[in-house]
Amino acid sequence: MKFVDEYRKEEDARKLVSAIHRLVTKPWTIMEVCGGQTHTILKSGIDRLLPPEVTIVHGPGCPVCVTPLELIDKAINLALTPGVIFTSFGDMLRVPGSNGDLLSAKAQGGDVRMVYSPLDALRLAQKNPDKEVVFFAVGFETTAPANAMAVWQAKKLGVKNFSILCAQVRVPPAIELILNDPYNMVQGFLAAGHVCTVMGYWEYEPIAEKYRVPIVVTGFEPLDLLQGIYMTLKALEEGRWGVENQYVRSVRREGNVQAQKLMNEVFQICDRQWRGIGLVRGGGLALRPEFSEFDAEERFGLKELTVSESPLCIAGEILQGKKKPYECPAFGRDCTPEHPLGAPMVSSEGACAAYFQYGRGL
Ligand code: SF4
């Protein structure tokens, strides 16, 4: 299939792997930020083809994984509220809260519906004026424009029974948080191509300069990742830092300016709790005051909840690249995809689920 097969050619992969082996002279640690990239690396065995000097660690770029437990509990409470239709992408439905997940809320009688777009949720609100329709707005900058569009349209059309439970997060502050950690071991980053399709990569340039790290915007196919790893290692070996773009077929420096404009009209940057990591300054998006009527937390007066994570789960260390999933004592024993203790095991983009699925460290 064109545009897929051409980025999976074995012969080209072998050439890139050989070039990486010729290039590397000392140990390096690189982080791929995005959970989709984690899965491609493990599925295609890239981690096993690299020289032993190269360590790939997996970053916090799985939106399901970093959505706080408290917000999942709030989502479940909303789903069980009479008169509410709670809508979400499918990947949040099985994420465990403190007591069950959204699917179990549905089994208890909650009106939980999977949608493919926040605009579907908005249409549902228009068709059901006697109900309150809430959309679980989870994701990185990739999903923010569509969520902004749904809220913007709701305001324009005067739809009063639509709101979002907002869990939008931003990548650059998380990268800075990792680099600011005194125990940080990451020396170069593969930035997530789809986020940069929206945001461009101008936001990463000051970070690369300040911390003197190479950041390579990278796509999701095996050849993309091998090339992104090669470019990062080349910069490291040559003592260079800065931002480079491997994903030129989709990403421009300025990104999608129209999408950014809409996002900025509806959302503003806020501090946000990331599950497993804690408070990330500037790490989230919240609705601007002009759109606060669409904030489900305000509309339903949701109070802060006290939650407690499994004491066995070390998701925070995994999401910051300090440990691998198999270093968690619960991995593959107390914690499996059938019985996940933490979000990185339940999410299809989670590092723990990827290690389990592809048999690493079992
Ligand atoms: S294996 Fe399970 S318990 Fe361990 S870090 Fe991953 S999600 Fe948490």
mmCIF file of C-alpha atoms and ligand atoms in Angstrom:
data_model
loop_
_atom_site.group_PDB
_atom_site.id
_atom_site.type_symbol
_atom_site.label_atom_id
_atom_site.label_comp_id
_atom_site.label_asym_id
_atom_site.label_seq_id
_atom_site.Cartn_x
_atom_site.Cartn_y
_atom_site.Cartn_z
ATOM 1 C CA MET A 1 0.000 0.000 0.000
ATOM 2 C CA LYS A 2 1.484 3.338 -1.043
ATOM 3 C CA PHE A 3 2.431 5.687 1.811
ATOM 4 C CA VAL A 4 2.666 2.687 4.163
ATOM 5 C CA ASP A 5 4.774 -0.002 2.504
ATOM 6 C CA GLU A 6 7.334 2.515 1.332
ATOM 7 C CA TYR A 7 8.126 3.315 4.978
ATOM 8 C CA ARG A 8 8.435 -0.353 5.965
ATOM 9 C CA LYS A 9 10.871 -1.673 3.350
ATOM 10 C CA GLU A 10 13.191 -4.244 4.875
ATOM 11 C CA GLU A 11 16.117 -3.396 2.610
ATOM 12 C CA ASP A 12 15.984 0.311 3.542
ATOM 13 C CA ALA A 13 15.654 -0.607 7.212
ATOM 14 C CA ARG A 14 18.791 -2.763 7.007
ATOM 15 C CA LYS A 15 20.739 0.144 5.470
ATOM 16 C CA LEU A 16 19.657 2.501 8.258
ATOM 17 C CA VAL A 17 20.467 -0.057 10.961
ATOM 18 C CA SER A 18 23.953 -0.545 9.443
ATOM 19 C CA ALA A 19 24.476 3.220 9.298
ATOM 20 C CA ILE A 20 23.507 3.498 12.981
ATOM 21 C CA HIS A 21 25.974 0.744 13.912
ATOM 22 C CA ARG A 22 28.773 2.492 11.983
ATOM 23 C CA LEU A 23 27.930 5.834 13.591
ATOM 24 C CA VAL A 24 27.779 4.993 17.279
ATOM 25 C CA THR A 25 30.981 5.214 19.316
ATOM 26 C CA LYS A 26 29.681 5.619 22.868
ATOM 27 C CA PRO A 27 26.577 5.070 25.037
ATOM 28 C CA TRP A 28 23.544 7.271 24.373
ATOM 29 C CA THR A 29 20.025 7.406 25.776
ATOM 30 C CA ILE A 30 17.210 8.605 23.544
ATOM 31 C CA MET A 31 13.551 9.056 24.441
ATOM 32 C CA GLU A 32 10.688 8.687 21.999
ATOM 33 C CA VAL A 33 7.980 10.873 23.430
ATOM 34 C CA CYS A 34 4.918 9.311 21.825
ATOM 35 C CA GLY A 35 3.203 6.062 22.782
ATOM 36 C CA GLY A 36 2.440 5.316 19.129
ATOM 37 C CA GLN A 37 6.164 5.433 18.424
ATOM 38 C CA THR A 38 6.807 3.124 21.404
ATOM 39 C CA HIS A 39 4.539 0.524 19.858
ATOM 40 C CA THR A 40 6.175 0.774 16.428
ATOM 41 C CA ILE A 41 9.649 0.423 17.969
ATOM 42 C CA LEU A 42 8.682 -2.746 19.836
ATOM 43 C CA LYS A 43 6.394 -4.214 17.183
ATOM 44 C CA SER A 44 9.008 -3.905 14.461
ATOM 45 C CA GLY A 45 11.864 -4.950 16.771
ATOM 46 C CA ILE A 46 13.842 -1.731 16.321
ATOM 47 C CA ASP A 47 14.959 -1.866 19.964
ATOM 48 C CA ARG A 48 16.615 -5.234 19.258
ATOM 49 C CA LEU A 49 18.397 -4.044 16.121
ATOM 50 C CA LEU A 50 20.204 -1.094 17.693
ATOM 51 C CA PRO A 51 23.794 -1.255 18.976
ATOM 52 C CA PRO A 52 24.041 -2.151 22.680
ATOM 53 C CA GLU A 53 25.354 1.352 23.383
ATOM 54 C CA VAL A 54 21.978 2.878 22.421
ATOM 55 C CA THR A 55 19.221 2.838 25.045
ATOM 56 C CA ILE A 56 15.716 3.797 23.996
ATOM 57 C CA VAL A 57 13.465 4.942 26.820
ATOM 58 C CA HIS A 58 9.790 5.673 26.533
ATOM 59 C CA GLY A 59 8.235 9.006 27.295
ATOM 60 C CA PRO A 60 4.967 10.350 28.642
ATOM 61 C CA GLY A 61 3.277 10.779 25.255
ATOM 62 C CA CYS A 62 0.312 8.542 25.958
ATOM 63 C CA PRO A 63 -2.650 10.793 26.757
ATOM 64 C CA VAL A 64 -4.659 7.997 28.340
ATOM 65 C CA CYS A 65 -1.724 7.177 30.639
ATOM 66 C CA VAL A 66 -1.269 10.709 31.943
ATOM 67 C CA THR A 67 -4.951 11.522 32.504
ATOM 68 C CA PRO A 68 -5.248 11.802 36.299
ATOM 69 C CA LEU A 69 -7.146 9.126 38.172
ATOM 70 C CA GLU A 70 -9.218 11.894 39.756
ATOM 71 C CA LEU A 71 -10.515 12.966 36.325
ATOM 72 C CA ILE A 72 -11.393 9.380 35.445
ATOM 73 C CA ASP A 73 -13.350 9.133 38.698
ATOM 74 C CA LYS A 74 -15.089 12.390 37.832
ATOM 75 C CA ALA A 75 -15.929 11.000 34.377
ATOM 76 C CA ILE A 76 -17.441 7.897 35.971
ATOM 77 C CA ASN A 77 -19.466 10.011 38.428
ATOM 78 C CA LEU A 78 -20.770 12.116 35.536
ATOM 79 C CA ALA A 79 -21.627 9.004 33.539
ATOM 80 C CA LEU A 80 -23.731 7.780 36.462
ATOM 81 C CA THR A 81 -25.553 11.116 36.830
ATOM 82 C CA PRO A 82 -29.217 10.868 35.713
ATOM 83 C CA GLY A 83 -29.915 12.868 32.566
ATOM 84 C CA VAL A 84 -26.287 12.849 31.384
ATOM 85 C CA ILE A 85 -25.034 11.240 28.178
ATOM 86 C CA PHE A 86 -21.299 10.785 28.695
ATOM 87 C CA THR A 87 -19.305 10.525 25.466
ATOM 88 C CA SER A 88 -15.691 9.536 24.904
ATOM 89 C CA PHE A 89 -13.248 8.057 22.447
ATOM 90 C CA GLY A 90 -13.065 4.289 22.867
ATOM 91 C CA ASP A 91 -9.607 4.285 24.447
ATOM 92 C CA MET A 92 -10.836 5.850 27.716
ATOM 93 C CA LEU A 93 -13.685 3.401 28.309
ATOM 94 C CA ARG A 94 -11.577 0.659 29.905
ATOM 95 C CA VAL A 95 -9.192 2.856 31.882
ATOM 96 C CA PRO A 96 -9.649 1.905 35.533
ATOM 97 C CA GLY A 97 -10.742 4.552 37.995
ATOM 98 C CA SER A 98 -10.727 4.029 41.745
ATOM 99 C CA ASN A 99 -13.857 1.872 41.472
ATOM 100 C CA GLY A 100 -14.425 0.485 38.006
ATOM 101 C CA ASP A 101 -14.261 2.122 34.591
ATOM 102 C CA LEU A 102 -16.648 3.842 32.188
ATOM 103 C CA LEU A 103 -17.808 0.516 30.764
ATOM 104 C CA SER A 104 -18.753 -0.677 34.241
ATOM 105 C CA ALA A 105 -20.612 2.637 34.731
ATOM 106 C CA LYS A 106 -22.523 1.791 31.545
ATOM 107 C CA ALA A 107 -23.289 -1.673 32.929
ATOM 108 C CA GLN A 108 -24.708 0.036 36.042
ATOM 109 C CA GLY A 109 -27.124 2.023 33.869
ATOM 110 C CA GLY A 110 -25.019 5.067 32.973
ATOM 111 C CA ASP A 111 -25.559 6.412 29.461
ATOM 112 C CA VAL A 112 -21.987 6.071 28.139
ATOM 113 C CA ARG A 113 -21.450 6.322 24.397
ATOM 114 C CA MET A 114 -18.342 5.970 22.277
ATOM 115 C CA VAL A 115 -17.925 8.670 19.639
ATOM 116 C CA TYR A 116 -15.329 9.199 16.930
ATOM 117 C CA SER A 117 -15.252 12.990 17.154
ATOM 118 C CA PRO A 118 -16.271 15.705 19.629
ATOM 119 C CA LEU A 119 -18.475 17.028 16.820
ATOM 120 C CA ASP A 120 -20.454 13.748 17.058
ATOM 121 C CA ALA A 121 -20.986 14.542 20.734
ATOM 122 C CA LEU A 122 -22.163 18.035 19.832
ATOM 123 C CA ARG A 123 -24.655 16.598 17.325
ATOM 124 C CA LEU A 124 -25.879 14.229 20.030
ATOM 125 C CA ALA A 125 -26.526 17.242 22.258
ATOM 126 C CA GLN A 126 -28.525 18.912 19.479
ATOM 127 C CA LYS A 127 -30.623 15.753 19.013
ATOM 128 C CA ASN A 128 -31.221 15.335 22.760
ATOM 129 C CA PRO A 129 -32.107 18.779 24.099
ATOM 130 C CA ASP A 130 -33.580 17.268 27.281
ATOM 131 C CA LYS A 131 -30.205 15.649 28.185
ATOM 132 C CA GLU A 132 -26.801 17.007 29.157
ATOM 133 C CA VAL A 133 -24.094 15.707 26.808
ATOM 134 C CA VAL A 134 -20.531 15.686 28.124
ATOM 135 C CA PHE A 135 -17.463 14.871 26.021
ATOM 136 C CA PHE A 136 -14.253 13.595 27.660
ATOM 137 C CA ALA A 137 -11.673 15.874 25.998
ATOM 138 C CA VAL A 138 -8.482 13.879 26.481
ATOM 139 C CA GLY A 139 -5.329 14.250 24.458
ATOM 140 C CA PHE A 140 -2.273 16.190 23.411
ATOM 141 C CA GLU A 141 -2.180 19.100 21.003
ATOM 142 C CA THR A 142 -3.317 16.712 18.259
ATOM 143 C CA THR A 143 -6.868 16.483 19.579
ATOM 144 C CA ALA A 144 -7.137 20.057 20.850
ATOM 145 C CA PRO A 145 -8.231 21.696 17.561
ATOM 146 C CA ALA A 146 -11.221 19.363 17.111
ATOM 147 C CA ASN A 147 -12.221 19.844 20.749
ATOM 148 C CA ALA A 148 -11.863 23.605 20.340
ATOM 149 C CA MET A 149 -14.009 23.440 17.205
ATOM 150 C CA ALA A 150 -16.791 21.566 19.038
ATOM 151 C CA VAL A 151 -16.866 24.137 21.865
ATOM 152 C CA TRP A 152 -16.638 27.064 19.438
ATOM 153 C CA GLN A 153 -19.542 25.670 17.396
ATOM 154 C CA ALA A 154 -21.619 24.965 20.503
ATOM 155 C CA LYS A 155 -21.264 28.625 21.471
ATOM 156 C CA LYS A 156 -21.997 29.851 17.958
ATOM 157 C CA LEU A 157 -25.078 27.611 17.613
ATOM 158 C CA GLY A 158 -26.287 28.363 21.133
ATOM 159 C CA VAL A 159 -26.189 24.707 22.231
ATOM 160 C CA LYS A 160 -26.670 24.908 25.994
ATOM 161 C CA ASN A 161 -26.608 21.210 26.890
ATOM 162 C CA PHE A 162 -23.055 20.410 25.697
ATOM 163 C CA SER A 163 -19.876 20.541 27.788
ATOM 164 C CA ILE A 164 -16.423 18.982 27.951
ATOM 165 C CA LEU A 165 -14.509 17.345 30.775
ATOM 166 C CA CYS A 166 -11.142 18.789 29.869
ATOM 167 C CA ALA A 167 -7.925 16.775 30.186
ATOM 168 C CA GLN A 168 -5.918 18.420 27.408
ATOM 169 C CA VAL A 169 -2.139 18.237 27.847
ATOM 170 C CA ARG A 170 0.856 19.872 26.133
ATOM 171 C CA VAL A 171 4.135 18.143 25.246
ATOM 172 C CA PRO A 172 6.872 20.835 25.501
ATOM 173 C CA PRO A 173 6.498 21.473 29.274
ATOM 174 C CA ALA A 174 6.746 17.714 29.912
ATOM 175 C CA ILE A 175 10.020 17.554 27.965
ATOM 176 C CA GLU A 176 11.336 20.453 30.052
ATOM 177 C CA LEU A 177 10.258 18.730 33.247
ATOM 178 C CA ILE A 178 12.240 15.624 32.249
ATOM 179 C CA LEU A 179 15.289 17.720 31.351
ATOM 180 C CA ASN A 180 15.089 19.651 34.627
ATOM 181 C CA ASP A 181 15.177 16.470 36.693
ATOM 182 C CA PRO A 182 18.621 16.162 38.349
ATOM 183 C CA TYR A 183 18.516 12.404 37.665
ATOM 184 C CA ASN A 184 17.615 12.805 34.000
ATOM 185 C CA MET A 185 19.484 10.434 31.693
ATOM 186 C CA VAL A 186 17.834 11.374 28.389
ATOM 187 C CA GLN A 187 20.277 12.973 25.936
ATOM 188 C CA GLY A 188 18.111 13.302 22.837
ATOM 189 C CA PHE A 189 14.426 13.220 21.944
ATOM 190 C CA LEU A 190 12.254 11.975 19.119
ATOM 191 C CA ALA A 191 9.388 14.480 19.096
ATOM 192 C CA ALA A 192 5.951 13.179 18.123
ATOM 193 C CA GLY A 193 5.246 13.888 14.469
ATOM 194 C CA HIS A 194 1.475 14.188 14.780
ATOM 195 C CA VAL A 195 1.673 16.796 17.553
ATOM 196 C CA CYS A 196 4.102 18.773 15.398
ATOM 197 C CA THR A 197 1.751 18.494 12.417
ATOM 198 C CA VAL A 198 -0.549 20.765 14.422
ATOM 199 C CA MET A 199 1.932 22.786 16.472
ATOM 200 C CA GLY A 200 4.994 22.846 14.222
ATOM 201 C CA TYR A 201 8.310 22.682 16.022
ATOM 202 C CA TRP A 202 9.039 26.292 16.873
ATOM 203 C CA GLU A 203 8.113 25.593 20.517
ATOM 204 C CA TYR A 204 10.938 23.030 20.780
ATOM 205 C CA GLU A 205 13.707 25.327 19.536
ATOM 206 C CA PRO A 206 14.202 27.265 22.804
ATOM 207 C CA ILE A 207 14.154 23.976 24.749
ATOM 208 C CA ALA A 208 16.813 22.405 22.517
ATOM 209 C CA GLU A 209 18.908 25.553 22.867
ATOM 210 C CA LYS A 210 18.494 25.931 26.627
ATOM 211 C CA TYR A 211 19.294 22.295 27.463
ATOM 212 C CA ARG A 212 21.642 21.697 24.517
ATOM 213 C CA VAL A 213 19.817 18.576 23.356
ATOM 214 C CA PRO A 214 18.940 17.355 19.890
ATOM 215 C CA ILE A 215 15.195 17.000 19.261
ATOM 216 C CA VAL A 216 14.190 15.303 16.022
ATOM 217 C CA VAL A 217 10.569 15.531 14.865
ATOM 218 C CA THR A 218 9.845 11.946 13.828
ATOM 219 C CA GLY A 219 7.047 10.012 12.145
ATOM 220 C CA PHE A 220 5.511 6.673 13.083
ATOM 221 C CA GLU A 221 6.519 4.088 10.516
ATOM 222 C CA PRO A 222 9.567 1.862 11.123
ATOM 223 C CA LEU A 223 11.740 3.721 8.593
ATOM 224 C CA ASP A 224 10.695 7.062 10.107
ATOM 225 C CA LEU A 225 11.809 5.898 13.517
ATOM 226 C CA LEU A 226 15.094 4.442 12.307
ATOM 227 C CA GLN A 227 15.857 7.655 10.453
ATOM 228 C CA GLY A 228 14.833 9.777 13.477
ATOM 229 C CA ILE A 229 17.096 7.685 15.723
ATOM 230 C CA TYR A 230 19.936 8.009 13.197
ATOM 231 C CA MET A 231 19.547 11.802 13.018
ATOM 232 C CA THR A 232 19.477 12.101 16.828
ATOM 233 C CA LEU A 233 22.555 9.896 17.236
ATOM 234 C CA LYS A 234 24.413 11.799 14.508
ATOM 235 C CA ALA A 235 23.760 15.087 16.307
ATOM 236 C CA LEU A 236 24.879 13.550 19.619
ATOM 237 C CA GLU A 237 28.043 12.052 18.144
ATOM 238 C CA GLU A 238 28.898 15.398 16.498
ATOM 239 C CA GLY A 239 28.138 17.376 19.683
ATOM 240 C CA ARG A 240 25.301 19.314 18.038
ATOM 241 C CA TRP A 241 21.944 20.310 19.487
ATOM 242 C CA GLY A 242 18.840 21.925 18.021
ATOM 243 C CA VAL A 243 15.670 20.795 16.287
ATOM 244 C CA GLU A 244 15.638 18.755 13.072
ATOM 245 C CA ASN A 245 12.668 17.503 11.123
ATOM 246 C CA GLN A 246 12.606 13.900 9.922
ATOM 247 C CA TYR A 247 8.843 14.046 9.220
ATOM 248 C CA VAL A 248 9.069 16.568 6.392
ATOM 249 C CA ARG A 249 6.200 14.991 4.478
ATOM 250 C CA SER A 250 3.771 16.203 7.179
ATOM 251 C CA VAL A 251 5.396 18.811 9.404
ATOM 252 C CA ARG A 252 6.317 22.462 8.799
ATOM 253 C CA ARG A 253 8.115 24.611 11.331
ATOM 254 C CA GLU A 254 5.065 26.830 11.865
ATOM 255 C CA GLY A 255 2.586 23.898 11.967
ATOM 256 C CA ASN A 256 -1.091 24.306 11.182
ATOM 257 C CA VAL A 257 -1.557 27.997 11.898
ATOM 258 C CA GLN A 258 -5.353 27.954 11.499
ATOM 259 C CA ALA A 259 -5.688 25.083 13.974
ATOM 260 C CA GLN A 260 -3.432 26.883 16.470
ATOM 261 C CA LYS A 261 -5.511 30.039 16.073
ATOM 262 C CA LEU A 262 -8.723 28.192 16.902
ATOM 263 C CA MET A 263 -7.081 26.421 19.861
ATOM 264 C CA ASN A 264 -5.850 29.741 21.230
ATOM 265 C CA GLU A 265 -9.277 31.300 20.835
ATOM 266 C CA VAL A 266 -10.968 28.607 22.905
ATOM 267 C CA PHE A 267 -8.224 27.343 25.248
ATOM 268 C CA GLN A 268 -5.553 28.919 27.404
ATOM 269 C CA ILE A 269 -2.421 27.352 28.838
ATOM 270 C CA CYS A 270 -2.759 26.108 32.421
ATOM 271 C CA ASP A 271 -0.848 24.032 34.940
ATOM 272 C CA ARG A 272 -2.099 20.447 34.935
ATOM 273 C CA GLN A 273 -1.612 17.296 36.959
ATOM 274 C CA TRP A 274 -0.203 14.429 34.887
ATOM 275 C CA ARG A 275 -0.872 10.959 36.209
ATOM 276 C CA GLY A 276 2.292 9.398 37.566
ATOM 277 C CA ILE A 277 4.275 12.603 37.086
ATOM 278 C CA GLY A 278 2.532 15.269 39.174
ATOM 279 C CA LEU A 279 1.956 18.929 38.456
ATOM 280 C CA VAL A 280 3.376 20.065 35.118
ATOM 281 C CA ARG A 281 3.631 23.855 34.924
ATOM 282 C CA GLY A 282 2.011 24.980 31.678
ATOM 283 C CA GLY A 283 1.354 21.321 30.906
ATOM 284 C CA GLY A 284 -2.307 21.631 30.044
ATOM 285 C CA LEU A 285 -5.047 23.546 28.278
ATOM 286 C CA ALA A 286 -8.178 24.892 29.967
ATOM 287 C CA LEU A 287 -11.192 26.660 28.496
ATOM 288 C CA ARG A 288 -10.882 30.429 28.403
ATOM 289 C CA PRO A 289 -13.299 32.348 30.662
ATOM 290 C CA GLU A 290 -15.421 33.281 27.591
ATOM 291 C CA PHE A 291 -16.096 29.543 27.096
ATOM 292 C CA SER A 292 -16.328 28.464 30.742
ATOM 293 C CA GLU A 293 -20.047 27.663 30.396
ATOM 294 C CA PHE A 294 -18.881 24.581 28.437
ATOM 295 C CA ASP A 295 -16.648 23.349 31.259
ATOM 296 C CA ALA A 296 -18.309 20.238 32.712
ATOM 297 C CA GLU A 297 -16.441 20.602 36.009
ATOM 298 C CA GLU A 298 -18.022 24.040 36.501
ATOM 299 C CA ARG A 299 -21.420 23.134 35.094
ATOM 300 C CA PHE A 300 -21.850 20.147 37.393
ATOM 301 C CA GLY A 301 -19.971 21.675 40.327
ATOM 302 C CA LEU A 302 -17.548 18.743 40.460
ATOM 303 C CA LYS A 303 -15.557 18.780 43.649
ATOM 304 C CA GLU A 304 -11.982 17.643 44.147
ATOM 305 C CA LEU A 305 -11.804 13.928 44.832
ATOM 306 C CA THR A 306 -9.308 12.073 46.944
ATOM 307 C CA VAL A 307 -7.820 9.174 45.023
ATOM 308 C CA SER A 308 -5.133 6.644 45.714
ATOM 309 C CA GLU A 309 -3.035 4.842 43.126
ATOM 310 C CA SER A 310 -1.862 1.245 43.463
ATOM 311 C CA PRO A 311 1.269 1.327 45.641
ATOM 312 C CA LEU A 312 2.840 -1.219 43.287
ATOM 313 C CA CYS A 313 2.632 1.014 40.202
ATOM 314 C CA ILE A 314 5.774 2.870 39.133
ATOM 315 C CA ALA A 315 4.167 4.476 36.068
ATOM 316 C CA GLY A 316 5.707 7.866 36.858
ATOM 317 C CA GLU A 317 9.253 6.526 36.600
ATOM 318 C CA ILE A 318 8.397 4.715 33.378
ATOM 319 C CA LEU A 319 6.763 7.773 31.830
ATOM 320 C CA GLN A 320 9.871 9.846 32.604
ATOM 321 C CA GLY A 321 12.222 7.275 31.108
ATOM 322 C CA LYS A 322 13.831 6.342 34.429
ATOM 323 C CA LYS A 323 12.748 2.719 34.371
ATOM 324 C CA LYS A 324 11.561 0.123 31.877
ATOM 325 C CA PRO A 325 8.200 -1.643 32.372
ATOM 326 C CA TYR A 326 9.888 -4.957 33.258
ATOM 327 C CA GLU A 327 11.575 -3.214 36.186
ATOM 328 C CA CYS A 328 8.149 -2.828 37.804
ATOM 329 C CA PRO A 329 7.680 -5.752 40.230
ATOM 330 C CA ALA A 330 4.013 -6.019 39.229
ATOM 331 C CA PHE A 331 4.700 -6.246 35.469
ATOM 332 C CA GLY A 332 3.208 -9.421 33.967
ATOM 333 C CA ARG A 333 2.300 -10.751 37.421
ATOM 334 C CA ASP A 334 -0.123 -8.542 39.379
ATOM 335 C CA CYS A 335 -0.479 -6.224 36.379
ATOM 336 C CA THR A 336 -1.518 -7.474 32.946
ATOM 337 C CA PRO A 337 -3.747 -6.023 30.199
ATOM 338 C CA GLU A 338 -6.629 -8.135 31.600
ATOM 339 C CA HIS A 339 -6.021 -6.830 35.145
ATOM 340 C CA PRO A 340 -4.177 -3.504 34.786
ATOM 341 C CA LEU A 341 -3.013 -1.711 37.915
ATOM 342 C CA GLY A 342 -1.974 1.440 36.073
ATOM 343 C CA ALA A 343 -2.844 3.306 32.907
ATOM 344 C CA PRO A 344 0.333 2.374 30.931
ATOM 345 C CA MET A 345 -0.924 -1.218 30.982
ATOM 346 C CA VAL A 346 -4.488 -0.536 29.913
ATOM 347 C CA SER A 347 -3.904 2.002 27.199
ATOM 348 C CA SER A 348 -3.143 0.733 23.707
ATOM 349 C CA GLU A 349 -0.403 3.389 23.620
ATOM 350 C CA GLY A 350 1.031 2.572 27.040
ATOM 351 C CA ALA A 351 4.624 1.378 27.370
ATOM 352 C CA CYS A 352 3.714 -1.415 29.802
ATOM 353 C CA ALA A 353 1.052 -2.767 27.437
ATOM 354 C CA ALA A 354 3.556 -2.635 24.557
ATOM 355 C CA TYR A 355 6.221 -4.555 26.528
ATOM 356 C CA PHE A 356 3.613 -7.141 27.519
ATOM 357 C CA GLN A 357 2.182 -7.460 24.004
ATOM 358 C CA TYR A 358 5.563 -7.845 22.332
ATOM 359 C CA GLY A 359 7.103 -10.031 25.021
ATOM 360 C CA ARG A 360 9.848 -7.770 26.328
ATOM 361 C CA GLY A 361 11.086 -8.658 29.802
ATOM 362 C CA LEU A 362 8.479 -11.365 30.444
HETATM 363 S S1 SF4 B 1 3.384 -2.777 34.920
HETATM 364 FE FE1 SF4 B 1 1.419 -2.068 35.731
HETATM 365 S S2 SF4 B 1 1.835 -1.570 37.864
HETATM 366 FE FE2 SF4 B 1 3.810 -1.624 36.804
HETATM 367 S S3 SF4 B 1 4.158 0.480 36.115
HETATM 368 FE FE3 SF4 B 1 3.163 -0.586 34.433
HETATM 369 S S4 SF4 B 1 0.993 -0.115 34.744
HETATM 370 FE FE4 SF4 B 1 2.004 0.354 36.693
#
